[in-house]
PDB file of C-alpha atoms in Angstrom:
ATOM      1  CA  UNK A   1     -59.324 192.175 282.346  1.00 50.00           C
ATOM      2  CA  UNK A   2     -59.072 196.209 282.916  1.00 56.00           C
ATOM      3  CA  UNK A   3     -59.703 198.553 280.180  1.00 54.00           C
ATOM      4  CA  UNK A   4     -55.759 198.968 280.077  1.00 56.00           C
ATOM      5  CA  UNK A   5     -55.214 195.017 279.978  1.00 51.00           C
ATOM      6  CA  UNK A   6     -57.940 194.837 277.255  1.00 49.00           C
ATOM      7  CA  UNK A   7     -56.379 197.532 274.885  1.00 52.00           C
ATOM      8  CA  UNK A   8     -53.220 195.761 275.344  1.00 56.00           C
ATOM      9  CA  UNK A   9     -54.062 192.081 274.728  1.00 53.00           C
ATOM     10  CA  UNK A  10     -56.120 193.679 271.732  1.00 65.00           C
ATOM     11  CA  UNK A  11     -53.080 196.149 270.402  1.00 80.00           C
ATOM     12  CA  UNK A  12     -51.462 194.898 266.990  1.00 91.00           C
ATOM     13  CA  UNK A  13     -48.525 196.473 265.272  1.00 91.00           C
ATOM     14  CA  UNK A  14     -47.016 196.016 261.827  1.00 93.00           C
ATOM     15  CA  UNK A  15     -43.898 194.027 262.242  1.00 93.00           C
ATOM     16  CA  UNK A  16     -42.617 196.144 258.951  1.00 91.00           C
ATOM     17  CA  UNK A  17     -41.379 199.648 260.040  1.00 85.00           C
ATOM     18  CA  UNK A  18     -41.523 198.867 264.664  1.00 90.00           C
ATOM     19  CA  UNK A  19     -38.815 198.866 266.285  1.00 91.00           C
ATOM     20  CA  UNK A  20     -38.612 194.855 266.830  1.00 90.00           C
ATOM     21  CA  UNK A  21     -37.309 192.285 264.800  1.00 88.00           C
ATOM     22  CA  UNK A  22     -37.478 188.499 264.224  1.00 86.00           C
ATOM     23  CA  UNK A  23     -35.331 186.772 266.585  1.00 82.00           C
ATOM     24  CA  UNK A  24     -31.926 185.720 265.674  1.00 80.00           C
ATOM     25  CA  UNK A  25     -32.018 182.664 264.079  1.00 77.00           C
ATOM     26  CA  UNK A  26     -35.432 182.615 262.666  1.00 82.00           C
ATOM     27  CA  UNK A  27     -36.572 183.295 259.067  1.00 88.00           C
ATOM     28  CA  UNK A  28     -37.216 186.684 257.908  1.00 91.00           C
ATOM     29  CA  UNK A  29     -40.748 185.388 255.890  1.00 95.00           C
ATOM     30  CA  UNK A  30     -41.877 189.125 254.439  1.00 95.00           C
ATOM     31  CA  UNK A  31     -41.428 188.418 250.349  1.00 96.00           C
ATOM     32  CA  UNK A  32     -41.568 184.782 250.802  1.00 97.00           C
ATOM     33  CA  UNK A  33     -44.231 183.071 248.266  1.00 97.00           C
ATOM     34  CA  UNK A  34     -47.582 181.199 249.630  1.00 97.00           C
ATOM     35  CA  UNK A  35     -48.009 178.106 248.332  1.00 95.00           C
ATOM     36  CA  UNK A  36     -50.673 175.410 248.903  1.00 91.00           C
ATOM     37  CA  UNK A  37     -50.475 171.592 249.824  1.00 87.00           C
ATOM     38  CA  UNK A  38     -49.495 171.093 245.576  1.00 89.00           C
ATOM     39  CA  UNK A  39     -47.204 173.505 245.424  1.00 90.00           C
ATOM     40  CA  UNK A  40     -48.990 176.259 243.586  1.00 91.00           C
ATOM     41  CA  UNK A  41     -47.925 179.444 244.862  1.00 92.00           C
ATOM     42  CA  UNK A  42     -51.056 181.278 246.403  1.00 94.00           C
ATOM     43  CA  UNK A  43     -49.448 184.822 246.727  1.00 95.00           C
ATOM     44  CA  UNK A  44     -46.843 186.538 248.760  1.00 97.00           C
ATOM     45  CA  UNK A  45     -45.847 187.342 252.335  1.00 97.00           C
ATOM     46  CA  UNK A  46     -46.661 191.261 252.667  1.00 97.00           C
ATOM     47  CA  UNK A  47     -46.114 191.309 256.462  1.00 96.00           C
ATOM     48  CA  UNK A  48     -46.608 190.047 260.102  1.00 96.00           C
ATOM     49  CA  UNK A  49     -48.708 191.611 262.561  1.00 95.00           C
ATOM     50  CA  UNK A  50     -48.110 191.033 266.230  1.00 93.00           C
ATOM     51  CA  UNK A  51     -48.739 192.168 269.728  1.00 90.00           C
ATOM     52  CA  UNK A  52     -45.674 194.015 271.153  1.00 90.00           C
ATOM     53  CA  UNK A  53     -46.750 192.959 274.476  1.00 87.00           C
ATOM     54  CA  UNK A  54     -46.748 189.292 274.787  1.00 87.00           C
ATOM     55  CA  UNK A  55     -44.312 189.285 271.642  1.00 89.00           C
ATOM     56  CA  UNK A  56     -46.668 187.312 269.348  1.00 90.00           C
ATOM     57  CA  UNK A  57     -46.988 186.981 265.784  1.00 93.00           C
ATOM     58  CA  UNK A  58     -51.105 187.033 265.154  1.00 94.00           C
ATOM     59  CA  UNK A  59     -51.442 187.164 261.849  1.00 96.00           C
ATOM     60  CA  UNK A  60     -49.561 186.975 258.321  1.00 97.00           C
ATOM     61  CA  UNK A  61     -50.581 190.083 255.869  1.00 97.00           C
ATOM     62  CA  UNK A  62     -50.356 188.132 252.719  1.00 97.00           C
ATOM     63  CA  UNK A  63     -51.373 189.689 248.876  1.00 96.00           C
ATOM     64  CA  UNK A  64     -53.414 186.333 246.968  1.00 95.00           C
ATOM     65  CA  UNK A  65     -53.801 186.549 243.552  1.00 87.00           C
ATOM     66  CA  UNK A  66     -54.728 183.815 241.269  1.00 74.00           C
ATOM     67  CA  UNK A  67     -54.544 183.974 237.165  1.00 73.00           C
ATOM     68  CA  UNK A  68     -57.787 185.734 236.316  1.00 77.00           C
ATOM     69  CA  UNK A  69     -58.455 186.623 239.724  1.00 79.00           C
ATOM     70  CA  UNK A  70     -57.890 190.609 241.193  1.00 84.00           C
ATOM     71  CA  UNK A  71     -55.505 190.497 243.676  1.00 90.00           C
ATOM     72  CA  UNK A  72     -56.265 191.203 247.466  1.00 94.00           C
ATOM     73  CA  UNK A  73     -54.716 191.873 250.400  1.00 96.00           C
ATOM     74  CA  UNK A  74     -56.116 189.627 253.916  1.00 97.00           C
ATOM     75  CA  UNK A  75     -54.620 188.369 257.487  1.00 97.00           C
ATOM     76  CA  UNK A  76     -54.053 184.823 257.514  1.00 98.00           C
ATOM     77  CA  UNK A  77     -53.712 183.663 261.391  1.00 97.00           C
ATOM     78  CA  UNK A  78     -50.552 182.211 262.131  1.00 96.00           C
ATOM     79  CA  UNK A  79     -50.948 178.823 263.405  1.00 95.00           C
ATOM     80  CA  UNK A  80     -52.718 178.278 259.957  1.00 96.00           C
ATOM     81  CA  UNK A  81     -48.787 178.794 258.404  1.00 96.00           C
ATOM     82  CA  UNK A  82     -46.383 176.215 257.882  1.00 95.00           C
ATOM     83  CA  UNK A  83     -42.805 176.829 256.518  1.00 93.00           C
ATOM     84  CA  UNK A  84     -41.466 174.739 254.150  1.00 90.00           C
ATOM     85  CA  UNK A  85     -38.255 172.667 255.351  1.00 86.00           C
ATOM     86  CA  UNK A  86     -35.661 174.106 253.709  1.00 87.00           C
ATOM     87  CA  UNK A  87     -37.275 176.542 250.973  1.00 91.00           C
ATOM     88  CA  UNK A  88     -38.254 179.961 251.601  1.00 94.00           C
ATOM     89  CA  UNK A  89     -41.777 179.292 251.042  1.00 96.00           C
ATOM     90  CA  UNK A  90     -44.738 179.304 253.436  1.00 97.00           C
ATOM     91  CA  UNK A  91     -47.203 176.372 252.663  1.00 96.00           C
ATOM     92  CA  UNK A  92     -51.135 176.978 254.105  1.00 96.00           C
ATOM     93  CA  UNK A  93     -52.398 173.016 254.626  1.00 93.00           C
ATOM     94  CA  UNK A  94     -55.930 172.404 254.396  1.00 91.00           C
ATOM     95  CA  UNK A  95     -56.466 176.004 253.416  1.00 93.00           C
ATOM     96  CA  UNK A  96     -58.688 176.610 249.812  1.00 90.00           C
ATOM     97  CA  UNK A  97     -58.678 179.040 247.357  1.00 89.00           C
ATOM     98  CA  UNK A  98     -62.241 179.775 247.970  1.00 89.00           C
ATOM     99  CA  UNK A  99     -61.377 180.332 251.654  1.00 93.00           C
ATOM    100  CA  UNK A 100     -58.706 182.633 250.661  1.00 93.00           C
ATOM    101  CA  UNK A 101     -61.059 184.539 248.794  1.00 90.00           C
ATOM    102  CA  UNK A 102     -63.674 184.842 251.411  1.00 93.00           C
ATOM    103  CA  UNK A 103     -61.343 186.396 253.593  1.00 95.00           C
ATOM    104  CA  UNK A 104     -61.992 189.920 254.304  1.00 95.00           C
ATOM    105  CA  UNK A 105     -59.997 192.648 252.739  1.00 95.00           C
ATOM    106  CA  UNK A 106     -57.405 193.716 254.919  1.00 96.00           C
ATOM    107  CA  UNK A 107     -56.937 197.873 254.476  1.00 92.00           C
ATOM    108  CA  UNK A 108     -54.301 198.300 256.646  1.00 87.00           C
ATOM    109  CA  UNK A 109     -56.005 200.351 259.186  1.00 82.00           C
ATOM    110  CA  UNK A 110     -57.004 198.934 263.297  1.00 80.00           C
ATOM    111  CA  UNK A 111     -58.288 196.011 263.228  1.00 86.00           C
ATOM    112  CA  UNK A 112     -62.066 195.554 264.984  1.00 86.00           C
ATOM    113  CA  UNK A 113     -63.039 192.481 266.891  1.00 85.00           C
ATOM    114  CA  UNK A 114     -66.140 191.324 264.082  1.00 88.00           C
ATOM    115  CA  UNK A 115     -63.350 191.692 261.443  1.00 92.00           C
ATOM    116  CA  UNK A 116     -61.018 189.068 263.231  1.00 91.00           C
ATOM    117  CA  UNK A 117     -63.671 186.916 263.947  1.00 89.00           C
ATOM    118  CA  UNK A 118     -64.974 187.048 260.633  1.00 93.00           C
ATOM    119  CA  UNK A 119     -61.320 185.570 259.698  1.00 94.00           C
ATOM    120  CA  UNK A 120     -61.505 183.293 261.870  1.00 91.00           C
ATOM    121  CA  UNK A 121     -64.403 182.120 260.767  1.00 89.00           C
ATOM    122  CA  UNK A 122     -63.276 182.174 257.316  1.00 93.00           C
ATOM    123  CA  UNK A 123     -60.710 179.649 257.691  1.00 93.00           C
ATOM    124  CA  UNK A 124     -62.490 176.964 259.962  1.00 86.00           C
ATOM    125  CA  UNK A 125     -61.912 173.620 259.447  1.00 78.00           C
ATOM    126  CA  UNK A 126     -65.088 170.917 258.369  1.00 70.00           C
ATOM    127  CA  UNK A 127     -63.817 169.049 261.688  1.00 68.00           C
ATOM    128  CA  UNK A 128     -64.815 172.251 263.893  1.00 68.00           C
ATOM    129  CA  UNK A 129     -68.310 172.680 265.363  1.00 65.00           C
ATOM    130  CA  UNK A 130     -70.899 173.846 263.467  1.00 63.00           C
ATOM    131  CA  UNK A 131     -71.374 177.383 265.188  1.00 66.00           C
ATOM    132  CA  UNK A 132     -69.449 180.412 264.123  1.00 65.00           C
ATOM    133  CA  UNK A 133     -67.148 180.768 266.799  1.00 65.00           C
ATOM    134  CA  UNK A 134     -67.450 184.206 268.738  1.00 68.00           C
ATOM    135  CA  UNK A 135     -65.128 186.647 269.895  1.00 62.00           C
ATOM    136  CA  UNK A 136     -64.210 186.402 273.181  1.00 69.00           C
ATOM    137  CA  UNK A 137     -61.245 188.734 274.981  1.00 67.00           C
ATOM    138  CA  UNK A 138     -60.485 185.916 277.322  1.00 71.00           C
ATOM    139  CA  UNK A 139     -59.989 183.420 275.164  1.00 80.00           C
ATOM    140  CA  UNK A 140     -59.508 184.473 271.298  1.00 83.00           C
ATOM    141  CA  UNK A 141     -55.952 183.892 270.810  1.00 87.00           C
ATOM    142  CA  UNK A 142     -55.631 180.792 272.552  1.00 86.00           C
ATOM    143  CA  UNK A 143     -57.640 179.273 269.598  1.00 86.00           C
ATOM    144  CA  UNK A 144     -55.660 176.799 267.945  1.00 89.00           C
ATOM    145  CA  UNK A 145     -54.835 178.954 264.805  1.00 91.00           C
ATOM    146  CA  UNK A 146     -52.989 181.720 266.633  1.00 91.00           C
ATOM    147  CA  UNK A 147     -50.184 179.149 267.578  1.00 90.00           C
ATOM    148  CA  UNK A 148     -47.333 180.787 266.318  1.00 86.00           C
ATOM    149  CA  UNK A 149     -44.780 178.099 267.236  1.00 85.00           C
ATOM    150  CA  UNK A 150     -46.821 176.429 264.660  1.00 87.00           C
ATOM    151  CA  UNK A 151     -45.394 177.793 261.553  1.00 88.00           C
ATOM    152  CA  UNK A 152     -41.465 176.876 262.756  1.00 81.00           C
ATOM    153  CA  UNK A 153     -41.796 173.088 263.579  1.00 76.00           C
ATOM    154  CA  UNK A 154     -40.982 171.675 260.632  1.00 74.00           C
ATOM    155  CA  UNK A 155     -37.684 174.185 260.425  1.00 71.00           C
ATOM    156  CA  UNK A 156     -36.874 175.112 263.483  1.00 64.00           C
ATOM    157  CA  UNK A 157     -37.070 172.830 266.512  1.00 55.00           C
ATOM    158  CA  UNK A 158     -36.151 176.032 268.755  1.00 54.00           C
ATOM    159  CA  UNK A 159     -38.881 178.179 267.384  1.00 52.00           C
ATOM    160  CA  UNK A 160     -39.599 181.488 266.176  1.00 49.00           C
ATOM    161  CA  UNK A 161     -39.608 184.700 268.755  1.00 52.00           C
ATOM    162  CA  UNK A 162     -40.395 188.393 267.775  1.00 56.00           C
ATOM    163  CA  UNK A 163     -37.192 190.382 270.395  1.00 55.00           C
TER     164      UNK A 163
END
């Protein structure tokens, strides 16, 4: 990849406040409560980061906050998303409460490459390898969890598009 390429496949944007939208069609999710497998809601859709580029959704900005617990702000990758059938509610599967709180803070400002893979990281799986998986520009949004048709299929056979 050039510099320019690299910059570009790396470039995320707030979907609150750009100039693009959810596709017609598709669920507007910002407000929407996070719930997990039970039910209990986990926190709140903030908003959706994406790359203008290729048009993706990366990651979810969602506010957690369980009784007794401070509340935080963190980047949940997309593919890790699911939205419920016909509520407005996004449900995270397989996703603790201590993984949400190991997350790392999310300020708001440009995101570096340790931070996302420290996310990603932060929301493997017991079935992945053991290693820490490393950032690599090639490769780093292929990983499963950045599959934002994920999120739709239970909703939306069509799937969700950022135009």
């Amino acid at each position: 990849m050039t510099t320019e390429e690299t910059k570009e496949y790396r470039r995320l944007e707030s979907l609150a406040g750009s100039d693009y939208e959810i596709a017609d069609g598709n669920p507007e999710i910002q407000g929407w409560d996070i719930k997990d497998d039970l039910g209990e809601q986990l926190g709140e859709v903030r908003n959706l980061l994406f790359n203008p580029s290729s048009k993706k959704v990366r990651y979810i900005v969602a506010d957690v906050a369980l009784e007794g617990t401070k509340p935080k702000r963190i980047l949940i990758p997309i593919g890790l998303a699911e939205l419920h059938e016909t509520d407005d509610e996004v449900y995270l599967p397989g996703i603790t409460i201590a993984q949400l709180y190991a997350a790392p803070d999310y300020s708001g400002d440009a995101i570096a490459e340790m931070y996302e893979e420290k996310v990603l990281n932060t929301f493997r799986s017991d079935s992945e390898p053991s290693e820490p998986y490393t950032y690599d520009m090639e490769k780093f949004y292929s990983h499963p969890y950045f599959d934002d048709q994920r999120i739709y299929y239970k909703r939306n056979p069509d799937r969700g598009r950022i135009e």
